[in-house]
């Protein structure tokens, strides 16, 4: 009886997930919150920033200050490859960290926002 | 008469199945859209970029000038649909050559905040809204 039930369950699962494709992609390294907490405004120097987070992905320069930018992208992609129709979505979200440095290389301000914890595998083809 | 209606329905069904077999719909979404209602909390010359970031996440780009900076938030939707009519050849041939009609539309949207050196928001504006990302197969 149990073997028969397991067989039926296996067939149902196989039918449910046949044609499903799930993939994931990432760009950059996730920004480590623990390391970010070690960076203090008015104290931390750019060399310490680089030791903690690595080289910035981008440096934006102005005459009196620099901005170090770190970014991380996370993408989740579900797809349904059916007999008669193929549906595919790719949901991408980004984390960005900006460190404002004065000319002495001291961190003066931090702008950080995390969205990648909200990226999901929803197969939503419509909507904005 | 009933026989011919049955045959026609079956033929149309088979044709639809083969046409749909070559049908693909894709959507790529980058970040969540930002609406004007979400920015109602912004008080010009008072709200700081930090407060904006708390609600919306960090901007995708910051452009620096000597006495101001522009923070740009971006989001986009891309849709692509294709229909491979070559699948119809399977009805008459063991080989189906591809004959694909495909359309792609990408909407890239943005809102920009102009801030002073102390990161206080002085103005903000939305970019032009695109309407390309519809599901359409006809490329002409």
XYZ file of N, CA and C in Angstrom:
804
model
N 0.835 -1.218 0.000
C 0.000 0.000 0.000
C 0.867 1.265 0.000
N 1.884 1.263 0.875
C 2.779 2.422 0.978
C 3.574 2.606 -0.313
N 4.008 1.468 -0.885
C 4.780 1.531 -2.132
C 3.915 2.110 -3.246
N 2.654 1.687 -3.287
C 1.744 2.186 -4.326
C 1.517 3.698 -4.142
N 1.325 4.111 -2.884
C 1.106 5.529 -2.572
C 2.334 6.364 -2.962
N 3.497 5.813 -2.657
C 4.747 6.517 -3.000
C 4.881 6.649 -4.513
N 4.482 5.608 -5.223
C 4.536 5.637 -6.684
C 3.629 6.711 -7.247
N 2.413 6.770 -6.707
C 1.450 7.782 -7.168
C 1.984 9.183 -6.871
N 2.529 9.343 -5.657
C 3.095 10.640 -5.248
C 4.234 11.053 -6.180
N 5.061 10.087 -6.531
C 6.196 10.338 -7.430
C 5.709 10.790 -8.804
N 4.671 10.119 -9.285
C 4.131 10.485 -10.604
C 3.526 11.894 -10.549
N 2.797 12.190 -9.472
C 2.185 13.526 -9.332
C 3.272 14.601 -9.291
N 4.330 14.341 -8.507
C 5.433 15.305 -8.409
C 6.122 15.489 -9.759
N 6.330 14.375 -10.453
C 6.999 14.446 -11.765
C 6.158 15.268 -12.729
N 4.828 15.073 -12.686
C 3.950 15.838 -13.573
C 3.939 17.314 -13.195
N 3.960 17.583 -11.876
C 3.915 18.975 -11.416
C 5.155 19.756 -11.828
N 6.302 19.109 -11.735
C 7.551 19.840 -11.961
C 8.154 19.621 -13.348
N 7.494 18.825 -14.174
C 8.053 18.638 -15.518
C 7.895 19.946 -16.279
N 8.923 20.344 -16.945
C 8.880 21.594 -17.685
C 9.286 22.796 -16.857
N 9.612 22.594 -15.593
C 10.052 23.708 -14.744
C 11.556 23.946 -14.903
N 11.923 25.192 -15.038
C 13.346 25.552 -15.070
C 13.553 26.642 -14.031
N 14.505 26.463 -13.157
C 14.795 27.476 -12.142
C 16.276 27.805 -12.222
N 16.577 29.084 -12.376
C 17.999 29.452 -12.432
C 18.229 30.745 -11.653
N 19.480 30.995 -11.360
C 19.826 32.155 -10.552
C 21.161 32.733 -11.033
N 21.274 34.050 -10.984
C 22.522 34.695 -11.383
C 22.871 35.821 -10.432
N 24.152 36.039 -10.247
C 24.598 37.110 -9.353
C 25.726 37.889 -10.021
N 25.763 39.190 -9.746
C 26.866 40.033 -10.220
C 27.464 40.725 -9.013
N 28.763 40.652 -8.877
C 29.437 41.283 -7.735
C 29.341 40.411 -6.500
N 29.846 40.941 -5.408
C 29.823 40.215 -4.138
C 28.786 40.840 -3.208
N 28.065 40.010 -2.434
C 27.119 40.585 -1.467
C 27.854 41.499 -0.493
N 27.217 42.602 -0.122
C 27.840 43.544 0.815
C 27.619 43.017 2.233
N 28.709 42.744 2.913
C 28.662 42.119 4.243
C 28.261 43.165 5.289
N 27.086 42.956 5.903
C 26.594 43.924 6.893
C 27.535 44.057 8.090
N 28.156 42.954 8.495
C 29.077 43.003 9.647
C 30.292 43.879 9.345
N 30.815 43.738 8.132
C 31.970 44.568 7.749
C 31.547 46.031 7.603
N 30.332 46.228 7.100
C 29.843 47.591 6.907
C 29.706 48.315 8.252
N 29.317 47.556 9.297
C 29.162 48.151 10.632
C 30.495 48.644 11.197
N 31.586 48.083 10.689
C 32.907 48.497 11.185
C 33.362 49.832 10.589
N 32.658 50.280 9.567
C 33.032 51.554 8.935
C 32.327 52.691 9.671
N 33.131 53.629 10.187
C 32.565 54.721 10.973
C 32.834 56.058 10.305
N 31.787 56.876 10.311
C 31.923 58.219 9.727
C 32.944 59.037 10.525
N 33.793 59.753 9.813
C 34.778 60.626 10.456
C 35.976 59.891 11.022
N 36.008 58.571 10.905
C 37.094 57.783 11.496
C 37.791 56.901 10.453
N 36.989 56.100 9.768
C 37.569 55.070 8.892
C 38.225 55.692 7.662
N 39.419 55.220 7.351
C 40.180 55.700 6.194
C 39.926 54.801 4.999
N 40.183 55.342 3.813
C 39.902 54.566 2.591
C 40.693 53.252 2.533
N 41.897 53.236 3.109
C 42.662 51.976 3.074
C 41.966 50.898 3.923
N 41.380 51.317 5.044
C 40.632 50.355 5.869
C 39.364 49.881 5.146
N 38.750 50.813 4.412
C 37.558 50.446 3.630
C 37.919 49.359 2.626
N 39.034 49.567 1.939
C 39.454 48.594 0.922
C 39.841 47.266 1.565
N 40.459 47.334 2.753
C 40.782 46.083 3.460
C 39.512 45.308 3.808
N 38.474 46.059 4.210
C 37.232 45.396 4.637
C 36.395 44.893 3.458
N 36.214 45.765 2.471
C 35.241 45.461 1.406
C 35.878 45.122 0.061
N 37.181 45.295 -0.030
C 37.827 45.099 -1.327
C 37.786 46.384 -2.127
N 38.338 46.339 -3.313
C 38.366 47.540 -4.158
C 36.950 47.902 -4.591
N 36.653 49.195 -4.660
C 35.295 49.579 -5.070
C 35.031 49.203 -6.530
N 33.749 49.012 -6.835
C 33.383 48.715 -8.219
C 33.467 49.968 -9.083
N 33.351 51.109 -8.434
C 33.377 52.366 -9.182
C 33.808 53.488 -8.248
N 34.599 54.435 -8.774
C 34.972 55.615 -7.984
C 34.479 56.853 -8.722
N 33.698 57.656 -8.019
C 33.174 58.883 -8.587
C 33.920 60.051 -7.933
N 34.548 60.892 -8.739
C 35.397 61.930 -8.171
C 34.845 63.334 -8.397
N 34.959 64.164 -7.379
C 34.666 65.598 -7.480
C 35.885 66.315 -6.905
N 35.993 67.655 -7.109
C 37.196 68.347 -6.627
C 37.448 68.172 -5.132
N 36.372 68.116 -4.331
C 36.591 68.097 -2.879
C 36.271 66.759 -2.209
N 35.830 65.774 -2.972
C 35.506 64.473 -2.347
C 35.413 63.378 -3.399
N 35.448 62.151 -2.911
C 35.296 60.981 -3.777
C 34.147 60.137 -3.250
N 33.562 59.366 -4.144
C 32.567 58.381 -3.707
C 33.037 57.004 -4.158
N 33.131 56.076 -3.192
C 33.376 54.677 -3.524
C 32.013 54.006 -3.672
N 31.798 53.344 -4.794
C 30.533 52.625 -4.979
C 30.782 51.118 -5.032
N 29.982 50.392 -4.268
C 29.981 48.932 -4.313
C 28.577 48.494 -4.710
N 28.488 47.546 -5.636
C 27.150 47.075 -6.009
C 27.100 45.553 -6.074
N 25.880 45.069 -5.957
C 25.631 43.630 -6.017
C 24.248 43.414 -6.629
N 24.184 42.559 -7.631
C 22.903 42.265 -8.281
C 22.566 40.790 -8.087
N 21.300 40.530 -7.810
C 20.834 39.152 -7.654
C 19.649 38.952 -8.592
N 19.683 37.889 -9.364
C 18.611 37.619 -10.325
C 18.087 36.203 -10.135
N 16.776 36.084 -10.081
C 16.153 34.762 -9.990
C 15.228 34.584 -11.185
N 15.311 33.425 -11.788
C 14.577 33.222 -13.026
C 13.829 31.895 -13.026
N 12.511 31.959 -12.881
C 11.728 30.740 -13.078
C 11.221 30.667 -14.521
N 11.066 29.472 -15.029
C 10.528 29.306 -16.379
C 9.667 28.055 -16.415
N 8.701 28.105 -17.277
C 7.807 26.963 -17.455
C 7.856 26.595 -18.932
N 8.449 25.464 -19.229
C 8.564 25.015 -20.616
C 7.492 23.957 -20.831
N 6.351 24.388 -21.339
C 5.225 23.475 -21.508
C 5.215 22.924 -22.928
N 4.328 21.990 -23.157
C 4.211 21.431 -24.504
C 3.827 22.511 -25.509
N 2.907 23.374 -25.083
C 2.356 24.318 -26.047
C 2.831 25.749 -25.848
N 3.534 26.049 -24.786
C 3.843 27.451 -24.488
C 5.053 27.513 -23.556
N 5.927 28.487 -23.787
C 7.072 28.676 -22.892
C 6.945 30.025 -22.198
N 7.022 30.026 -20.884
C 6.937 31.272 -20.118
C 8.212 31.422 -19.302
N 8.782 32.612 -19.307
C 10.052 32.819 -18.610
C 10.097 34.218 -18.006
N 10.493 34.307 -16.762
C 10.715 35.637 -16.183
C 12.086 35.688 -15.521
N 12.616 36.892 -15.464
C 13.899 37.131 -14.791
C 13.686 38.327 -13.868
N 13.791 38.091 -12.562
C 13.593 39.161 -11.585
C 14.952 39.584 -11.025
N 15.285 40.842 -11.214
C 16.604 41.342 -10.809
C 16.434 42.456 -9.780
N 17.230 42.415 -8.736
C 17.244 43.520 -7.767
C 18.699 43.837 -7.399
N 18.888 45.055 -6.889
C 20.260 45.515 -6.665
C 20.469 46.012 -5.237
N 21.697 45.833 -4.744
C 22.159 46.492 -3.520
C 23.229 47.497 -3.943
N 23.196 48.663 -3.339
C 24.217 49.666 -3.651
C 24.738 50.292 -2.363
N 26.044 50.446 -2.317
C 26.682 51.110 -1.181
C 27.555 52.250 -1.711
N 27.341 53.435 -1.157
C 28.158 54.601 -1.525
C 28.856 55.108 -0.271
N 30.157 55.248 -0.351
C 30.926 55.813 0.753
C 31.504 57.142 0.290
N 31.128 58.211 0.985
C 31.612 59.546 0.641
C 32.909 59.786 1.418
N 33.974 60.078 0.707
C 35.278 60.291 1.339
C 35.741 61.719 1.097
N 36.330 62.329 2.131
C 36.891 63.667 1.903
C 38.282 63.533 1.265
N 38.939 64.663 1.060
C 40.224 64.627 0.344
C 41.319 63.921 1.144
N 41.099 63.818 2.471
C 42.068 63.078 3.296
C 41.790 61.577 3.273
N 40.704 61.206 2.608
C 40.375 59.781 2.492
C 39.573 59.241 3.659
N 38.998 60.147 4.467
C 38.197 59.718 5.616
C 36.721 59.636 5.200
N 36.054 58.567 5.635
C 34.639 58.391 5.298
C 33.806 59.464 5.987
N 33.033 60.222 5.205
C 32.203 61.290 5.765
C 30.720 60.925 5.777
N 30.312 60.055 4.866
C 28.900 59.685 4.821
C 28.754 58.313 4.170
N 27.661 57.644 4.523
C 27.409 56.301 3.987
C 25.968 56.240 3.494
N 25.806 55.832 2.255
C 24.467 55.598 1.695
C 24.405 54.120 1.323
N 23.458 53.405 1.898
C 23.393 51.969 1.628
C 21.935 51.519 1.565
N 21.616 50.769 0.566
C 20.269 50.212 0.434
C 20.331 48.791 -0.090
N 19.507 47.932 0.518
C 19.533 46.512 0.162
C 18.156 46.125 -0.390
N 18.152 45.622 -1.602
C 16.894 45.148 -2.202
C 16.932 43.652 -2.503
N 18.112 43.067 -2.534
C 18.224 41.682 -3.022
C 17.544 40.681 -2.097
N 17.269 41.085 -0.842
C 16.541 40.159 0.030
C 15.071 40.045 -0.369
N 14.633 40.889 -1.316
C 13.231 40.832 -1.758
C 13.071 40.153 -3.121
N 14.152 39.766 -3.746
C 14.029 39.176 -5.082
C 13.445 37.764 -4.951
N 12.484 37.460 -5.833
C 11.784 36.177 -5.684
C 11.727 35.418 -7.017
N 11.165 34.227 -6.948
C 11.046 33.373 -8.135
C 9.642 33.450 -8.744
N 8.979 34.599 -8.627
C 7.605 34.667 -9.137
C 7.596 34.688 -10.673
N 6.661 33.927 -11.217
C 6.521 33.838 -12.674
C 5.414 34.800 -13.102
N 5.719 36.094 -12.968
C 4.700 37.122 -13.234
C 5.056 37.820 -14.549
N 4.245 37.567 -15.571
C 4.552 38.126 -16.891
C 3.909 39.489 -17.095
N 2.841 39.756 -16.318
C 2.145 41.021 -16.487
C 2.426 41.930 -15.300
N 1.846 43.088 -15.287
C 2.127 44.045 -14.222
C 3.124 45.072 -14.715
N 3.464 46.049 -13.858
C 4.333 47.144 -14.297
C 5.740 46.670 -14.614
N -23.331 17.497 -41.765
C -22.958 18.857 -41.339
C -22.190 18.812 -40.021
N -22.734 18.036 -39.072
C -22.086 17.909 -37.775
C -20.680 17.332 -37.929
N -20.530 16.424 -38.910
C -19.234 15.799 -39.180
C -18.197 16.856 -39.590
N -18.635 17.756 -40.524
C -17.694 18.778 -41.013
C -17.321 19.777 -39.913
N -18.310 20.111 -39.067
C -18.017 21.018 -37.938
C -16.981 20.361 -37.013
N -17.157 19.084 -36.766
C -16.216 18.352 -35.909
C -14.824 18.318 -36.500
N -14.746 18.039 -37.799
C -13.444 17.988 -38.488
C -12.766 19.356 -38.435
N -13.557 20.420 -38.731
C -12.992 21.781 -38.735
C -12.479 22.156 -37.353
N -13.268 21.867 -36.331
C -12.849 22.185 -34.958
C -11.558 21.463 -34.610
N -11.484 20.201 -34.972
C -10.275 19.420 -34.684
C -9.067 20.011 -35.400
N -9.269 20.371 -36.695
C -8.156 20.942 -37.473
C -7.671 22.257 -36.876
N -8.644 23.114 -36.498
C -8.280 24.405 -35.893
C -7.548 24.163 -34.580
N -8.024 23.213 -33.792
C -7.371 22.869 -32.520
C -5.936 22.407 -32.727
N -5.760 21.526 -33.717
C -4.406 21.015 -34.001
C -3.497 22.156 -34.460
N -4.044 23.027 -35.331
C -3.257 24.177 -35.822
C -2.859 25.090 -34.663
N -3.843 25.386 -33.782
C -3.565 26.246 -32.615
C -2.477 25.614 -31.754
N -2.557 24.322 -31.535
C -1.577 23.637 -30.713
C -0.183 23.792 -31.317
N -0.075 23.597 -32.633
C 1.242 23.681 -33.263
C 1.770 25.121 -33.280
N 0.846 26.090 -33.450
C 1.287 27.489 -33.426
C 1.755 27.851 -32.016
N 0.952 27.459 -31.010
C 1.307 27.779 -29.622
C 2.585 27.067 -29.192
N 2.857 25.937 -29.818
C 4.048 25.173 -29.445
C 5.316 26.003 -29.661
N 5.257 26.899 -30.618
C 6.428 27.738 -30.871
C 6.324 29.082 -30.198
N 5.449 29.206 -29.187
C 5.205 30.507 -28.563
C 6.002 30.640 -27.264
N 6.707 31.748 -27.126
C 7.476 31.997 -25.910
C 7.229 33.424 -25.444
N 6.976 33.588 -24.165
C 6.793 34.923 -23.588
C 7.798 35.083 -22.449
N 8.560 36.192 -22.481
C 9.585 36.419 -21.450
C 9.377 37.797 -20.818
N 9.753 37.902 -19.559
C 9.701 39.200 -18.889
C 10.929 39.347 -18.009
N 11.571 40.486 -18.096
C 12.710 40.786 -17.232
C 12.378 42.045 -16.445
N 12.391 41.939 -15.128
C 12.058 43.090 -14.280
C 13.268 43.458 -13.439
N 13.636 44.718 -13.462
C 14.771 45.202 -12.672
C 14.275 46.215 -11.655
N 14.366 45.861 -10.404
C 13.898 46.695 -9.278
C 12.395 46.992 -9.375
N 11.832 47.429 -8.264
C 10.400 47.739 -8.226
C 10.160 49.164 -8.719
N 9.027 49.372 -9.398
C 8.723 50.734 -9.866
C 8.539 51.697 -8.686
N 8.886 52.948 -8.915
C 8.669 54.006 -7.912
C 7.579 54.916 -8.454
N 6.555 55.131 -7.649
C 5.439 55.965 -8.113
C 5.505 57.342 -7.438
N 4.776 58.284 -8.032
C 4.729 59.641 -7.469
C 4.138 59.612 -6.051
N 3.186 58.696 -5.813
C 2.564 58.599 -4.478
C 3.606 58.214 -3.431
N 4.547 57.371 -3.828
C 5.573 56.946 -2.874
C 6.504 58.094 -2.484
N 6.526 59.147 -3.299
C 7.435 60.272 -3.025
C 6.730 61.442 -2.345
N 5.476 61.208 -1.939
C 4.738 62.300 -1.293
C 5.366 62.721 0.039
N 6.136 61.835 0.625
C 6.770 62.171 1.909
C 7.922 63.166 1.746
N 8.406 63.341 0.540
C 9.584 64.201 0.323
C 9.197 65.672 0.477
N 9.862 66.372 1.362
C 9.697 67.821 1.533
C 10.976 68.472 1.017
N 10.810 69.223 -0.060
C 11.982 69.836 -0.688
C 12.691 70.768 0.296
N 14.000 70.752 0.256
C 14.884 71.546 1.126
C 14.856 71.075 2.591
N 14.184 69.962 2.859
C 14.164 69.419 4.229
C 14.562 67.951 4.255
N 13.916 67.162 3.406
C 14.185 65.716 3.390
C 15.615 65.461 2.919
N 16.272 64.511 3.556
C 17.639 64.168 3.141
C 17.624 62.909 2.273
N 18.725 62.721 1.594
C 18.863 61.528 0.745
C 18.809 60.264 1.601
N 19.281 60.352 2.838
C 19.229 59.188 3.740
C 17.780 58.740 3.959
N 16.885 59.698 4.131
C 15.468 59.363 4.360
C 14.864 58.745 3.102
N 15.271 59.262 1.944
C 14.784 58.697 0.681
C 15.265 57.252 0.538
N 16.532 57.035 0.866
C 17.118 55.696 0.728
C 16.464 54.701 1.696
N 16.100 55.180 2.876
C 15.413 54.310 3.842
C 14.132 53.738 3.257
N 13.441 54.553 2.446
C 12.147 54.115 1.897
C 12.294 53.400 0.566
N 13.225 53.856 -0.267
C 13.275 53.349 -1.641
C 14.451 52.417 -1.925
N 15.381 52.312 -0.996
C 16.623 51.603 -1.305
C 17.628 52.579 -1.872
N 18.824 52.111 -2.142
C 19.884 53.019 -2.607
C 19.746 53.311 -4.097
N 20.203 54.494 -4.521
C 20.147 54.809 -5.958
C 21.105 53.939 -6.763
N 20.819 53.833 -8.047
C 21.707 53.060 -8.939
C 22.939 53.858 -9.321
N 22.819 55.178 -9.226
C 23.950 56.001 -9.661
C 23.935 57.325 -8.889
N 25.115 57.817 -8.577
C 25.241 59.155 -7.990
C 26.278 59.914 -8.801
N 25.869 61.071 -9.296
C 26.791 61.902 -10.073
C 27.148 63.117 -9.222
N 28.441 63.331 -9.049
C 28.922 64.409 -8.175
C 29.254 65.659 -8.957
N 28.963 66.792 -8.337
C 29.442 68.067 -8.858
C 30.101 68.774 -7.674
N 30.622 69.971 -7.861
C 31.303 70.631 -6.752
C 30.350 70.966 -5.602
N 29.167 71.472 -5.913
C 28.271 71.888 -4.838
C 26.946 71.130 -4.808
N 26.800 70.127 -5.626
C 25.571 69.333 -5.583
C 25.846 67.926 -6.110
N 24.862 67.057 -5.909
C 24.953 65.726 -6.503
C 23.569 65.310 -6.990
N 23.563 64.432 -7.949
C 22.311 63.900 -8.486
C 22.290 62.396 -8.225
N 21.258 61.957 -7.495
C 21.087 60.526 -7.220
C 19.982 59.997 -8.122
N 20.300 58.958 -8.864
C 19.335 58.431 -9.826
C 18.881 57.030 -9.449
N 17.568 56.868 -9.319
C 16.965 55.557 -9.059
C 16.422 55.036 -10.382
N 16.708 53.798 -10.675
C 16.265 53.226 -11.951
C 15.477 51.947 -11.720
N 14.516 51.724 -12.603
C 13.833 50.439 -12.645
C 13.429 50.196 -14.095
N 13.255 48.968 -14.453
C 12.922 48.684 -15.854
C 12.139 47.389 -15.983
N 11.399 47.320 -17.053
C 10.688 46.097 -17.419
C 10.954 45.838 -18.899
N 11.293 44.622 -19.218
C 11.470 44.239 -20.620
C 10.583 43.034 -20.892
N 9.891 43.076 -22.000
C 9.085 41.914 -22.382
C 9.435 41.505 -23.795
N 9.425 40.223 -23.996
C 9.755 39.703 -25.306
C 8.830 38.534 -25.600
N 8.307 38.487 -26.793
C 7.435 37.382 -27.175
C 7.829 36.904 -28.554
N 7.786 35.617 -28.761
C 8.117 35.096 -30.094
C 7.181 33.954 -30.451
N 6.952 33.851 -31.740
C 6.044 32.841 -32.259
C 6.761 32.159 -33.416
N 7.050 30.877 -33.255
C 7.764 30.144 -34.305
C 6.749 29.417 -35.176
N 6.439 30.020 -36.325
C 5.444 29.419 -37.217
C 6.001 28.185 -37.925
N 7.298 28.007 -37.819
C 7.933 26.834 -38.427
C 7.406 25.520 -37.856
N 6.863 25.572 -36.648
C 6.316 24.345 -36.053
C 5.160 23.785 -36.883
N 4.508 24.665 -37.648
C 3.402 24.203 -38.492
C 3.882 23.188 -39.525
N 5.170 23.311 -39.914
C 5.700 22.376 -40.926
C 5.737 20.948 -40.410
N 5.640 20.801 -39.081
C 5.642 19.443 -38.533
C 4.433 18.638 -39.006
N 3.401 19.372 -39.408
C 2.206 18.688 -39.894
C 2.476 17.949 -41.201
N 3.401 18.504 -41.999
C 3.612 17.933 -43.331
C 5.033 17.436 -43.541
N 5.918 17.749 -42.591
C 7.312 17.391 -42.814
C 7.950 16.922 -41.501
N 8.878 15.986 -41.580
C 9.575 15.564 -40.359
C 10.548 16.640 -39.849
N 10.883 17.563 -40.745
C 11.816 18.631 -40.353
C 11.039 19.943 -40.256
N 11.233 20.673 -39.166
C 10.561 21.972 -39.077
C 11.607 23.081 -39.081
N 11.573 23.866 -40.139
C 12.509 24.989 -40.237
C 11.953 26.151 -39.429
N 12.807 26.909 -38.751
C 12.282 28.013 -37.943
C 11.802 29.179 -38.804
N 10.649 29.690 -38.475
C 10.152 30.936 -39.070
C 9.525 31.705 -37.915
N 10.301 32.583 -37.315
C 9.915 33.174 -36.034
C 9.572 34.645 -36.187
N 8.429 35.019 -35.646
C 8.069 36.432 -35.502
C 8.283 36.790 -34.043
N 8.977 37.880 -33.800
C 9.327 38.189 -32.422
C 9.309 39.698 -32.179
N 8.885 40.086 -30.996
C 8.904 41.506 -30.617
C 9.470 41.655 -29.217
N 10.265 42.690 -29.013
C 10.845 42.961 -27.700
C 10.657 44.436 -27.367
N 10.275 44.712 -26.141
C 10.148 46.100 -25.709
C 10.789 46.278 -24.350
N 11.529 47.355 -24.185
C 12.209 47.605 -22.908
C 11.797 48.986 -22.395
N 11.257 49.011 -21.195
C 10.942 50.291 -20.548
C 11.989 50.549 -19.471
N 12.778 51.599 -19.635
C 13.727 51.990 -18.584
C 13.220 53.298 -17.990
N 12.982 53.274 -16.707
C 12.431 54.478 -16.083
C 13.322 54.911 -14.927
N 13.235 56.191 -14.574
C 14.136 56.719 -13.548
C 13.520 57.913 -12.834
N 13.972 58.097 -11.624
C 13.659 59.338 -10.922
C 14.980 59.865 -10.364
N 15.181 61.173 -10.523
C 16.454 61.770 -10.113
C 16.230 62.776 -8.994
N 17.090 62.719 -8.003
C 17.039 63.650 -6.876
C 18.272 64.541 -6.933
N 18.041 65.857 -6.917
C 19.149 66.808 -6.868
C 19.343 67.225 -5.410
N 20.531 66.971 -4.878
C 20.812 67.245 -3.462
C 22.005 68.197 -3.350
N 22.058 68.903 -2.213
C 23.234 69.747 -1.980
C 24.346 68.929 -1.315
N 25.399 69.609 -0.886
C 26.555 68.894 -0.315
C 26.201 68.148 0.962
N 25.168 68.644 1.661
C 24.745 67.992 2.909
C 23.686 66.906 2.667
N 23.480 66.566 1.415
C 22.537 65.523 0.988
C 21.079 65.885 1.262
N 20.774 67.172 1.321
C 19.379 67.617 1.433
C 18.797 67.715 0.022
N 17.595 67.142 -0.134
C 16.968 67.105 -1.464
C 16.401 68.477 -1.816
N 16.816 69.033 -2.951
C 16.296 70.330 -3.393
C 15.243 70.188 -4.485
N 15.334 69.135 -5.256
C 14.301 68.889 -6.273
C 14.401 67.443 -6.722
N 13.328 66.976 -7.302
C 13.370 65.644 -7.903
C 12.459 65.612 -9.111
N 12.758 64.751 -10.045
C 11.917 64.665 -11.250
C 11.986 63.270 -11.842
N 10.860 62.881 -12.439
C 10.776 61.585 -13.100
C 11.240 61.707 -14.546
N 11.820 60.646 -15.035
C 12.159 60.593 -16.458
C 10.911 60.306 -17.272
N 11.016 60.396 -18.556
C 9.876 60.142 -19.437
C 9.480 58.666 -19.334
N 8.178 58.405 -19.254
C 7.709 57.033 -19.128
C 7.648 56.364 -20.505
N 8.216 55.182 -20.595
C 8.165 54.423 -21.852
C 6.961 53.490 -21.850
N 6.507 53.143 -23.019
C 5.389 52.191 -23.145
C 5.735 51.133 -24.183
N 6.960 50.639 -24.142
C 7.364 49.665 -25.166
C 7.061 48.228 -24.775
N 7.084 47.954 -23.472
C 7.119 46.559 -23.048
C 5.739 45.904 -23.037
N 5.159 45.812 -24.220
C 3.895 45.099 -24.371
C 4.217 43.730 -24.958
N 3.298 42.792 -24.773
C 3.535 41.477 -25.377
C 3.004 41.519 -26.795
N 3.887 41.538 -27.753
C 3.467 41.565 -29.154
C 4.443 40.743 -29.993
N 3.872 40.074 -30.967
C 4.669 39.164 -31.791
C 5.030 39.779 -33.148
N 4.278 40.791 -33.537
C 4.415 41.308 -34.897
C 5.575 42.297 -34.961
N 6.635 41.984 -35.695
C 7.817 42.860 -35.667
C 7.778 43.998 -36.676
N 6.764 44.017 -37.538
C 6.800 45.002 -38.632
C 6.047 46.281 -38.271
